[in-house]
Short mmCIF file of C-alpha atoms in Angstrom, two decimals:
data_model
loop_
_atom_site.label_atom_id
_atom_site.label_comp_id
_atom_site.label_asym_id
_atom_site.label_seq_id
_atom_site.Cartn_x
_atom_site.Cartn_y
_atom_site.Cartn_z
CA MET Y 1 0.03 0.01 0.00
CA LYS Y 2 1.33 3.44 -0.93
CA HIS Y 3 0.11 6.47 1.11
CA VAL Y 4 0.82 9.92 -0.18
CA ILE Y 5 0.31 12.80 2.35
CA LEU Y 6 0.04 16.20 0.78
CA GLY Y 7 1.30 18.57 3.42
CA ASN Y 8 4.11 18.41 5.90
CA GLY Y 9 2.83 20.68 8.69
CA PRO Y 10 1.47 19.31 12.02
CA ALA Y 11 -1.25 17.30 10.45
CA GLY Y 12 1.05 15.81 7.79
CA VAL Y 13 3.77 14.92 10.30
CA VAL Y 14 1.38 13.23 12.86
CA ALA Y 15 -0.34 11.37 10.13
CA ALA Y 16 3.09 10.06 8.65
CA GLU Y 17 4.20 8.93 12.07
CA THR Y 18 0.84 7.37 12.94
CA LEU Y 19 0.81 5.49 9.62
CA ARG Y 20 4.28 4.09 10.17
CA ARG Y 21 3.29 2.75 13.55
CA ALA Y 22 -0.01 1.35 12.20
CA ALA Y 23 1.31 0.04 8.92
CA PRO Y 24 5.07 -0.85 9.30
CA ALA Y 25 5.52 -2.31 5.74
CA ASP Y 26 3.60 0.31 3.75
CA GLU Y 27 5.12 3.03 1.55
CA ILE Y 28 4.73 6.51 2.89
CA LEU Y 29 5.52 9.77 0.96
CA MET Y 30 5.09 13.14 2.77
CA VAL Y 31 4.96 16.13 0.32
CA GLY Y 32 5.79 19.75 1.40
CA SER Y 33 5.45 22.75 -0.80
CA GLU Y 34 8.13 24.91 0.99
CA ASP Y 35 11.86 24.69 0.80
CA ALA Y 36 12.24 24.09 4.61
CA PRO Y 37 11.98 21.09 7.06
CA PRO Y 38 8.56 20.49 8.45
CA TYR Y 39 7.93 23.40 10.80
CA SER Y 40 5.14 25.00 12.99
CA ARG Y 41 3.64 28.33 11.78
CA MET Y 42 2.66 29.00 15.47
CA ALA Y 43 6.33 29.09 16.27
CA ILE Y 44 6.96 31.98 13.93
CA PRO Y 45 6.09 34.78 16.54
CA TYR Y 46 8.80 33.25 18.83
CA LEU Y 47 11.17 33.54 15.89
CA LEU Y 48 10.33 37.17 15.43
CA GLU Y 49 10.76 37.78 19.12
CA GLU Y 50 14.23 36.22 18.73
CA ASN Y 51 13.50 33.60 21.43
CA ILE Y 52 14.31 30.88 19.05
CA ASP Y 53 16.23 30.47 15.73
CA GLU Y 54 14.74 28.91 12.60
CA SER Y 55 15.60 25.43 13.74
CA GLY Y 56 13.35 26.12 16.82
CA THR Y 57 10.31 26.11 14.54
CA TRP Y 58 11.02 22.62 13.18
CA LEU Y 59 8.46 20.06 14.22
CA ARG Y 60 11.04 17.37 14.58
CA LYS Y 61 14.57 18.41 15.64
CA ALA Y 62 16.63 15.42 14.42
CA PRO Y 63 17.60 15.83 10.73
CA GLU Y 64 17.29 12.11 10.02
CA HIS Y 65 13.99 11.66 11.86
CA PHE Y 66 11.92 10.85 8.83
CA ARG Y 67 14.54 8.87 7.05
CA ARG Y 68 14.94 6.65 10.13
CA LEU Y 69 11.22 6.02 10.10
CA ASN Y 70 11.40 5.24 6.33
CA ILE Y 71 9.09 8.16 5.54
CA GLY Y 72 9.87 9.62 2.16
CA GLU Y 73 9.91 13.37 1.76
CA LEU Y 74 9.25 15.44 -1.44
CA ARG Y 75 9.39 19.08 -2.03
CA ALA Y 76 6.55 19.86 -4.55
CA ARG Y 77 3.17 21.48 -5.00
CA ALA Y 78 0.12 19.58 -6.20
CA VAL Y 79 -1.65 21.26 -9.07
CA SER Y 80 -4.25 18.60 -9.96
CA LEU Y 81 -5.71 15.28 -9.05
CA ASP Y 82 -7.07 12.31 -11.05
CA THR Y 83 -9.23 10.37 -8.71
CA ASP Y 84 -9.99 7.74 -11.22
CA LYS Y 85 -6.32 6.90 -11.89
CA ARG Y 86 -5.30 7.73 -8.36
CA ARG Y 87 -2.60 10.00 -9.57
CA ILE Y 88 -1.35 13.46 -8.55
CA LEU Y 89 0.17 16.16 -10.94
CA PHE Y 90 2.78 18.37 -9.31
CA HIS Y 91 3.90 21.82 -10.50
CA ASP Y 92 7.20 20.53 -11.81
CA GLY Y 93 5.39 18.16 -14.20
CA HIS Y 94 5.92 14.85 -12.44
CA PHE Y 95 3.29 12.48 -11.30
CA GLU Y 96 2.82 10.36 -8.07
CA ASP Y 97 0.43 7.48 -7.86
CA TYR Y 98 -1.14 6.52 -4.58
CA ASP Y 99 -3.44 3.89 -2.90
CA ARG Y 100 -4.47 6.16 -0.01
CA LEU Y 101 -4.28 9.95 -0.12
CA LEU Y 102 -4.31 12.43 2.83
CA ILE Y 103 -5.00 16.05 1.91
CA ALA Y 104 -3.29 18.03 4.64
CA THR Y 105 -2.32 21.12 2.56
CA GLY Y 106 -3.21 23.63 5.21
CA SER Y 107 -4.23 27.13 4.43
CA HIS Y 108 -2.87 30.41 3.04
CA PRO Y 109 -3.21 34.00 4.14
CA VAL Y 110 -5.89 36.13 2.47
CA ARG Y 111 -4.90 39.32 0.90
CA PRO Y 112 -7.95 41.61 0.62
CA PRO Y 113 -8.50 43.39 -2.65
CA ILE Y 114 -6.91 46.61 -1.48
CA PRO Y 115 -5.14 48.90 -4.01
CA GLY Y 116 -1.39 48.79 -3.11
CA VAL Y 117 -1.66 45.56 -1.16
CA ASP Y 118 1.05 43.89 -3.28
CA LEU Y 119 3.73 46.64 -2.59
CA PRO Y 120 7.11 45.31 -1.13
CA GLU Y 121 6.32 47.01 2.28
CA VAL Y 122 3.25 44.90 2.71
CA GLU Y 123 3.72 41.41 4.20
CA THR Y 124 1.65 38.54 5.48
CA CYS Y 125 3.00 36.55 8.53
CA TRP Y 126 2.48 32.91 7.58
CA THR Y 127 5.75 31.38 6.35
CA LEU Y 128 9.42 31.51 7.19
CA ASP Y 129 9.95 33.72 4.15
CA ASP Y 130 7.37 36.12 5.64
CA ALA Y 131 9.15 36.09 8.89
CA ARG Y 132 12.48 36.94 7.30
CA ALA Y 133 10.98 39.84 5.42
CA ILE Y 134 9.24 41.11 8.57
CA ALA Y 135 12.47 40.85 10.57
CA ARG Y 136 14.22 43.01 8.04
CA LEU Y 137 11.61 45.79 8.15
CA ALA Y 138 10.30 45.76 11.79
CA LYS Y 139 13.20 47.54 13.54
CA PRO Y 140 12.85 49.29 16.89
CA GLY Y 141 10.96 52.50 16.19
CA SER Y 142 9.55 51.39 12.83
CA ARG Y 143 5.98 52.54 12.12
CA VAL Y 144 3.97 49.41 11.61
CA LEU Y 145 0.27 49.01 10.68
CA GLN Y 146 -1.40 45.65 11.25
CA LEU Y 147 -4.50 44.90 9.49
CA GLY Y 148 -6.62 42.46 11.49
CA ALA Y 149 -6.99 41.80 15.24
CA GLY Y 150 -8.14 38.23 15.09
CA PHE Y 151 -6.43 35.23 16.77
CA ILE Y 152 -3.51 35.15 14.35
CA GLY Y 153 -3.25 38.97 14.38
CA CYS Y 154 -2.95 39.00 18.14
CA ILE Y 155 -0.19 36.47 18.15
CA ILE Y 156 1.77 38.58 15.57
CA MET Y 157 1.04 41.63 17.54
CA GLN Y 158 2.72 40.23 20.52
CA ALA Y 159 5.97 39.53 18.49
CA LEU Y 160 5.80 43.09 16.90
CA ALA Y 161 5.54 44.75 20.34
CA ALA Y 162 8.51 42.73 21.55
CA ARG Y 163 10.50 44.16 18.52
CA GLY Y 164 9.86 47.73 19.83
CA VAL Y 165 7.99 49.09 16.76
CA GLN Y 166 5.34 51.82 16.83
CA LEU Y 167 2.26 49.71 16.25
CA THR Y 168 -1.20 50.59 15.03
CA VAL Y 169 -3.74 47.66 14.72
CA VAL Y 170 -6.79 48.19 12.48
CA GLU Y 171 -9.86 45.80 12.83
CA MET Y 172 -13.05 45.85 10.88
CA GLY Y 173 -14.94 44.22 13.76
CA ASP Y 174 -16.39 46.13 16.62
CA ARG Y 175 -13.84 44.49 19.01
CA MET Y 176 -10.65 42.52 19.21
CA VAL Y 177 -10.72 38.72 18.40
CA PRO Y 178 -14.34 38.98 17.38
CA ARG Y 179 -14.42 35.24 16.23
CA MET Y 180 -13.42 33.92 19.61
CA MET Y 181 -14.51 36.65 22.16
CA THR Y 182 -17.92 38.08 23.28
CA PRO Y 183 -18.38 41.84 22.86
CA LYS Y 184 -17.64 42.49 26.50
CA ALA Y 185 -14.40 40.24 26.43
CA GLY Y 186 -13.13 41.63 23.17
CA GLY Y 187 -13.56 45.20 24.53
CA MET Y 188 -11.53 44.26 27.50
CA ILE Y 189 -8.70 42.89 25.51
CA LYS Y 190 -8.72 46.14 23.46
CA ARG Y 191 -8.35 48.17 26.65
CA TRP Y 192 -5.50 46.05 27.86
CA VAL Y 193 -3.65 46.38 24.55
CA GLU Y 194 -4.11 50.14 24.48
CA ASN Y 195 -2.77 50.28 28.06
CA LYS Y 196 0.39 48.70 26.71
CA GLY Y 197 0.89 51.52 24.25
CA ILE Y 198 -0.57 50.02 21.15
CA ARG Y 199 -3.07 51.98 19.19
CA VAL Y 200 -6.19 49.93 18.18
CA VAL Y 201 -8.72 51.26 15.68
CA THR Y 202 -11.87 49.11 15.49
CA ASN Y 203 -14.81 49.45 13.09
CA ALA Y 204 -12.41 50.53 10.40
CA GLY Y 205 -10.54 49.05 7.42
CA VAL Y 206 -7.81 49.95 5.00
CA GLN Y 207 -9.01 51.70 1.75
CA ARG Y 208 -5.75 51.93 -0.08
CA ILE Y 209 -1.90 51.83 0.28
CA ASP Y 210 0.16 54.25 -1.75
CA ARG Y 211 3.87 55.00 -2.20
CA GLY Y 212 4.98 57.50 0.28
CA GLY Y 213 7.11 60.65 0.03
CA SER Y 214 10.37 58.75 0.84
CA GLU Y 215 11.85 55.48 -0.08
CA GLY Y 216 10.65 52.45 1.83
CA VAL Y 217 7.50 54.33 3.29
CA VAL Y 218 3.88 53.75 2.31
CA ASP Y 219 0.88 55.94 3.09
CA VAL Y 220 -2.01 53.83 4.41
CA THR Y 221 -5.48 55.35 4.08
CA LEU Y 222 -8.10 54.09 6.50
CA SER Y 223 -11.88 53.99 5.92
CA THR Y 224 -12.09 56.77 8.48
CA GLY Y 225 -10.17 59.03 6.13
CA GLU Y 226 -7.08 59.06 8.30
CA VAL Y 227 -3.68 58.65 6.44
CA LEU Y 228 -0.84 56.92 8.32
CA PRO Y 229 2.72 56.77 7.00
CA CYS Y 230 4.21 53.43 7.62
CA ASP Y 231 7.49 51.63 7.13
CA LEU Y 232 5.66 48.18 7.20
CA VAL Y 233 2.12 46.87 6.75
CA ILE Y 234 1.15 43.45 7.85
CA VAL Y 235 -2.02 41.77 6.55
CA ALA Y 236 -3.50 39.42 9.14
CA ALA Y 237 -7.06 39.22 7.62
CA GLY Y 238 -7.72 35.57 7.95
CA VAL Y 239 -6.73 32.42 6.01
CA ALA Y 240 -8.28 30.16 3.45
CA PRO Y 241 -7.74 26.37 2.83
CA ASN Y 242 -5.36 25.36 0.00
CA ILE Y 243 -7.89 23.56 -2.20
CA ALA Y 244 -7.45 24.87 -5.77
CA PHE Y 245 -5.83 21.64 -6.91
CA LEU Y 246 -9.20 19.88 -6.27
CA ASP Y 247 -11.00 21.85 -8.88
CA SER Y 248 -12.77 19.61 -11.26
CA THR Y 249 -12.63 16.64 -9.00
CA PRO Y 250 -15.46 14.79 -7.29
CA VAL Y 251 -13.97 15.68 -3.90
CA HIS Y 252 -16.68 17.68 -2.18
CA VAL Y 253 -15.53 21.09 -0.99
CA ALA Y 254 -17.32 23.89 0.82
CA LYS Y 255 -15.23 26.15 2.95
CA GLY Y 256 -12.78 23.30 3.30
CA VAL Y 257 -12.66 19.75 2.16
CA LEU Y 258 -15.78 17.98 3.61
CA VAL Y 259 -15.03 14.84 5.63
CA ASP Y 260 -16.97 12.40 7.74
CA ASP Y 261 -16.21 11.23 11.16
CA LYS Y 262 -13.48 8.92 9.73
CA LEU Y 263 -11.97 12.08 8.05
CA GLU Y 264 -12.60 10.41 4.79
CA THR Y 265 -13.86 12.69 1.84
CA SER Y 266 -16.67 12.08 -0.74
CA VAL Y 267 -14.12 9.90 -2.72
CA PRO Y 268 -13.22 6.59 -1.04
CA GLY Y 269 -9.55 6.32 -0.17
CA ILE Y 270 -9.02 10.10 0.08
CA PHE Y 271 -8.91 11.71 3.47
CA ALA Y 272 -8.32 15.11 4.79
CA ALA Y 273 -7.07 16.64 8.09
CA GLY Y 274 -5.92 19.95 9.66
CA ASP Y 275 -6.67 23.53 8.37
CA VAL Y 276 -7.95 22.22 5.01
CA ALA Y 277 -10.55 19.79 6.50
CA GLU Y 278 -14.25 20.70 7.26
CA ALA Y 279 -15.26 18.22 9.92
CA PRO Y 280 -18.48 17.58 11.93
CA ASP Y 281 -18.90 19.69 14.96
CA LEU Y 282 -18.96 18.01 18.36
CA PHE Y 283 -22.42 19.35 19.39
CA THR Y 284 -24.38 20.15 16.11
CA GLY Y 285 -22.81 17.74 13.64
CA ALA Y 286 -22.61 20.66 11.18
CA HIS Y 287 -19.28 20.83 9.38
CA LEU Y 288 -16.70 23.45 10.31
CA VAL Y 289 -13.09 24.27 9.74
CA ALA Y 290 -11.29 24.44 13.10
CA ALA Y 291 -7.87 25.58 12.08
CA ILE Y 292 -5.82 25.03 15.32
CA GLN Y 293 -2.94 22.72 15.80
CA PRO Y 294 -4.59 20.32 18.46
CA ASN Y 295 -7.55 19.63 16.12
CA ALA Y 296 -5.08 19.04 13.27
CA ALA Y 297 -3.05 16.38 15.27
CA ASP Y 298 -6.39 14.66 16.47
CA GLN Y 299 -7.77 14.73 12.83
CA ALA Y 300 -4.45 13.39 11.54
CA ARG Y 301 -4.29 10.41 13.81
CA VAL Y 302 -7.83 9.33 13.01
CA ALA Y 303 -7.25 9.78 9.32
CA ALA Y 304 -4.02 7.79 9.35
CA LEU Y 305 -5.60 4.89 11.20
CA ASN Y 306 -8.35 4.71 8.79
CA MET Y 307 -5.89 4.79 5.97
CA ALA Y 308 -4.17 1.82 7.57
CA GLY Y 309 -7.40 -0.17 7.62
CA HIS Y 310 -8.44 0.39 11.35
CA HIS Y 311 -11.88 1.62 12.07
CA THR Y 312 -11.58 4.77 14.09
CA LYS Y 313 -13.94 7.83 14.43
CA LEU Y 314 -13.48 11.35 15.55
CA ASN Y 315 -15.86 12.30 18.36
CA GLY Y 316 -16.41 15.75 16.71
CA VAL Y 317 -14.46 18.94 16.35
CA LEU Y 318 -14.45 21.31 19.38
CA ALA Y 319 -13.45 24.83 18.81
CA ILE Y 320 -10.60 25.70 21.20
CA ASN Y 321 -8.73 29.02 21.29
CA VAL Y 322 -6.13 29.97 23.82
CA LEU Y 323 -4.41 33.38 23.39
CA ASP Y 324 -1.66 35.25 25.19
CA THR Y 325 -2.13 39.02 24.33
CA LEU Y 326 0.81 40.89 25.91
CA GLY Y 327 0.46 38.84 29.09
CA LEU Y 328 -3.28 38.71 29.21
CA ILE Y 329 -4.41 35.19 28.85
CA SER Y 330 -7.77 34.50 27.15
CA ALA Y 331 -9.67 31.38 26.07
CA SER Y 332 -12.81 30.25 24.30
CA PHE Y 333 -14.21 26.78 23.92
CA GLY Y 334 -17.03 25.25 21.94
CA GLN Y 335 -20.10 27.16 21.10
CA TRP Y 336 -18.91 30.33 23.05
CA TRP Y 337 -21.59 32.53 21.61
CA GLY Y 338 -24.37 30.42 23.05
CA GLU Y 339 -27.72 29.06 21.94
CA GLY Y 340 -31.01 30.78 21.66
CA SER Y 341 -33.47 30.53 24.48
CA GLU Y 342 -36.04 28.84 22.14
CA SER Y 343 -33.53 25.95 21.85
CA GLY Y 344 -32.88 25.64 25.55
CA GLY Y 345 -30.04 28.07 25.70
CA THR Y 346 -29.00 30.09 28.77
CA GLY Y 347 -25.83 31.81 29.72
CA ILE Y 348 -24.21 33.84 32.48
CA GLU Y 349 -21.39 36.52 32.50
CA HIS Y 350 -18.98 37.46 35.35
CA VAL Y 351 -17.10 40.73 34.74
CA ASP Y 352 -14.24 42.28 36.70
CA GLU Y 353 -13.27 45.30 34.59
CA ASN Y 354 -10.56 46.62 36.95
CA GLY Y 355 -9.00 43.22 37.42
CA PHE Y 356 -9.24 42.29 33.79
CA ARG Y 357 -11.01 39.03 34.72
CA TYR Y 358 -14.08 37.79 32.71
CA LEU Y 359 -16.04 34.55 32.41
CA SER Y 360 -18.99 33.73 30.22
CA LEU Y 361 -20.67 30.24 30.44
CA GLN Y 362 -23.19 28.99 27.79
CA PHE Y 363 -25.51 26.14 28.28
CA LYS Y 364 -28.14 24.14 26.35
CA ASP Y 365 -30.42 22.51 28.82
CA ASP Y 366 -28.06 21.17 31.63
CA VAL Y 367 -24.99 20.83 29.43
CA MET Y 368 -22.24 23.42 29.05
CA ILE Y 369 -21.77 24.03 25.39
CA GLY Y 370 -19.37 27.00 25.38
CA ALA Y 371 -17.25 29.25 27.50
CA THR Y 372 -15.09 32.43 27.26
CA SER Y 373 -12.57 33.50 29.84
CA ILE Y 374 -10.03 36.25 30.44
CA GLY Y 375 -7.33 36.40 33.16
CA LEU Y 376 -8.41 32.98 34.62
CA THR Y 377 -5.13 31.00 34.07
CA GLN Y 378 -5.71 28.30 36.63
CA HIS Y 379 -7.84 25.24 35.98
CA VAL Y 380 -9.19 26.67 32.79
CA GLY Y 381 -8.94 23.19 31.39
CA ALA Y 382 -11.89 22.16 33.55
CA LEU Y 383 -14.06 24.34 31.11
CA ARG Y 384 -12.75 22.31 28.21
CA GLY Y 385 -13.44 19.12 30.08
CA LEU Y 386 -17.08 19.96 30.90
CA ILE Y 387 -17.77 21.07 27.31
CA HIS Y 388 -15.84 18.22 25.46
CA GLY Y 389 -17.38 15.59 27.78
CA ARG Y 390 -20.82 16.98 27.20
CA VAL Y 391 -21.26 16.53 30.98
CA LYS Y 392 -24.73 16.68 32.42
CA LEU Y 393 -24.51 19.18 35.17
CA GLY Y 394 -27.93 18.58 36.97
CA PRO Y 395 -28.29 20.86 39.92
CA TRP Y 396 -24.79 22.28 39.25
CA LYS Y 397 -26.22 24.31 36.30
CA ASP Y 398 -28.31 26.58 38.68
CA ARG Y 399 -25.22 26.86 40.94
CA LEU Y 400 -23.15 28.05 38.01
CA LEU Y 401 -25.72 30.48 36.84
CA ALA Y 402 -25.60 31.90 40.37
CA ASN Y 403 -21.77 31.77 40.67
CA PRO Y 404 -19.96 30.96 37.27
CA LEU Y 405 -16.61 30.94 39.08
CA GLN Y 406 -17.50 27.55 40.68
CA PHE Y 407 -16.79 25.72 37.38
CA VAL Y 408 -13.80 23.70 38.89
CA GLU Y 409 -16.04 22.51 41.75
CA ALA Y 410 -18.72 21.53 39.03
CA TYR Y 411 -16.07 19.67 36.97
CA VAL Y 412 -14.97 17.65 40.03
CA ALA Y 413 -18.47 16.95 41.19
CA ARG Y 414 -20.01 15.93 37.91
CA SER Y 415 -17.27 14.52 35.69
CA GLN Y 416 -14.81 13.03 38.16
CA GLN Y 417 -17.38 10.90 40.26
CA PRO Y 418 -19.22 8.15 38.34
CA MET Y 419 -21.89 7.96 41.00
CA ALA Y 420 -22.82 11.58 40.49
CA LEU Y 421 -23.26 11.09 36.77
CA ALA Y 422 -25.50 8.11 37.42
CA ARG Y 423 -27.96 10.12 39.57
#
């Protein structure tokens, strides 16, 4: 059996290693599109902060790791797929046949259609090449504008602040990290960031980027009409799955590659995992792309075991986001935005503005389905445990509605004691 894995990020690496354990005699080929060893994009901010060198981003430190496991490596980019012949065409013109295929091609940064977005002073922050370019331009005192204050944007912001730049963050939403934080929580993070000396402009976008009056400077015009001279613009406006090579194939694609609970696509023998996969949600069963590394690893293991002939299922994707924003820890789990009251949804907020502490718990009937927290660094895993375990809270739901900070006690009482669950 020949397994081809398209992608050598976290999902590709975990899948290759899992396959080798599950199918010791099979052929495994892992394909990466960048001229670099398999690395973690989430380590790039640490590289920009100069806490690590480039080797610190590598997913496996030993140079001979994959050779010792008899996992073949190839540097190439897939451009088309023939599902009938089970054959992949790569950009250099060569083909690879496969018996089982894993699509773990990840995602790419989105560049909005803004005039001037392709100027040399405008960068994304997604690859090692991007990091090298940013390091050249983001010197202490440099005027930097970052477009986007989502999850990835806040991680980049932390690295830029550590480099001593003059930073302005522009976000089209009404708060920071709008896709993982409630309005109150996103507003608190904005206030924290501003207290650290970073300017944040919400409810605004970038209209155009023009050459400035001197070399290496661009003028950024905001939707508010303000014009900011900048030495560097970083676009952190989201990502999109790498799925263009699947055009004209029977592989079903929506936002990402649609997969079932075995991570198999609409075409038997073809699987998908990681940022590119659109898998069933833990609670609703609706498909979603959950582009975070823990989900990528879980999906890769399940996909690899099924590729090797085992029968393994993914329980469901749980949205998990944990973020360090200039020392303020925030997290959101599951359906953090809640459920409508007509569907049995209720929720509670605890707000400590001065202490930068916040907690939102969301329930459907007596099961916690989502949570958002700020400044609660201890035992926050209990929130994930209650949500992921779909623990029936019984009388503890009313206790949490009265005092949401008792979530650890609820976790111990309801998920750690089998007799309590039986009642």
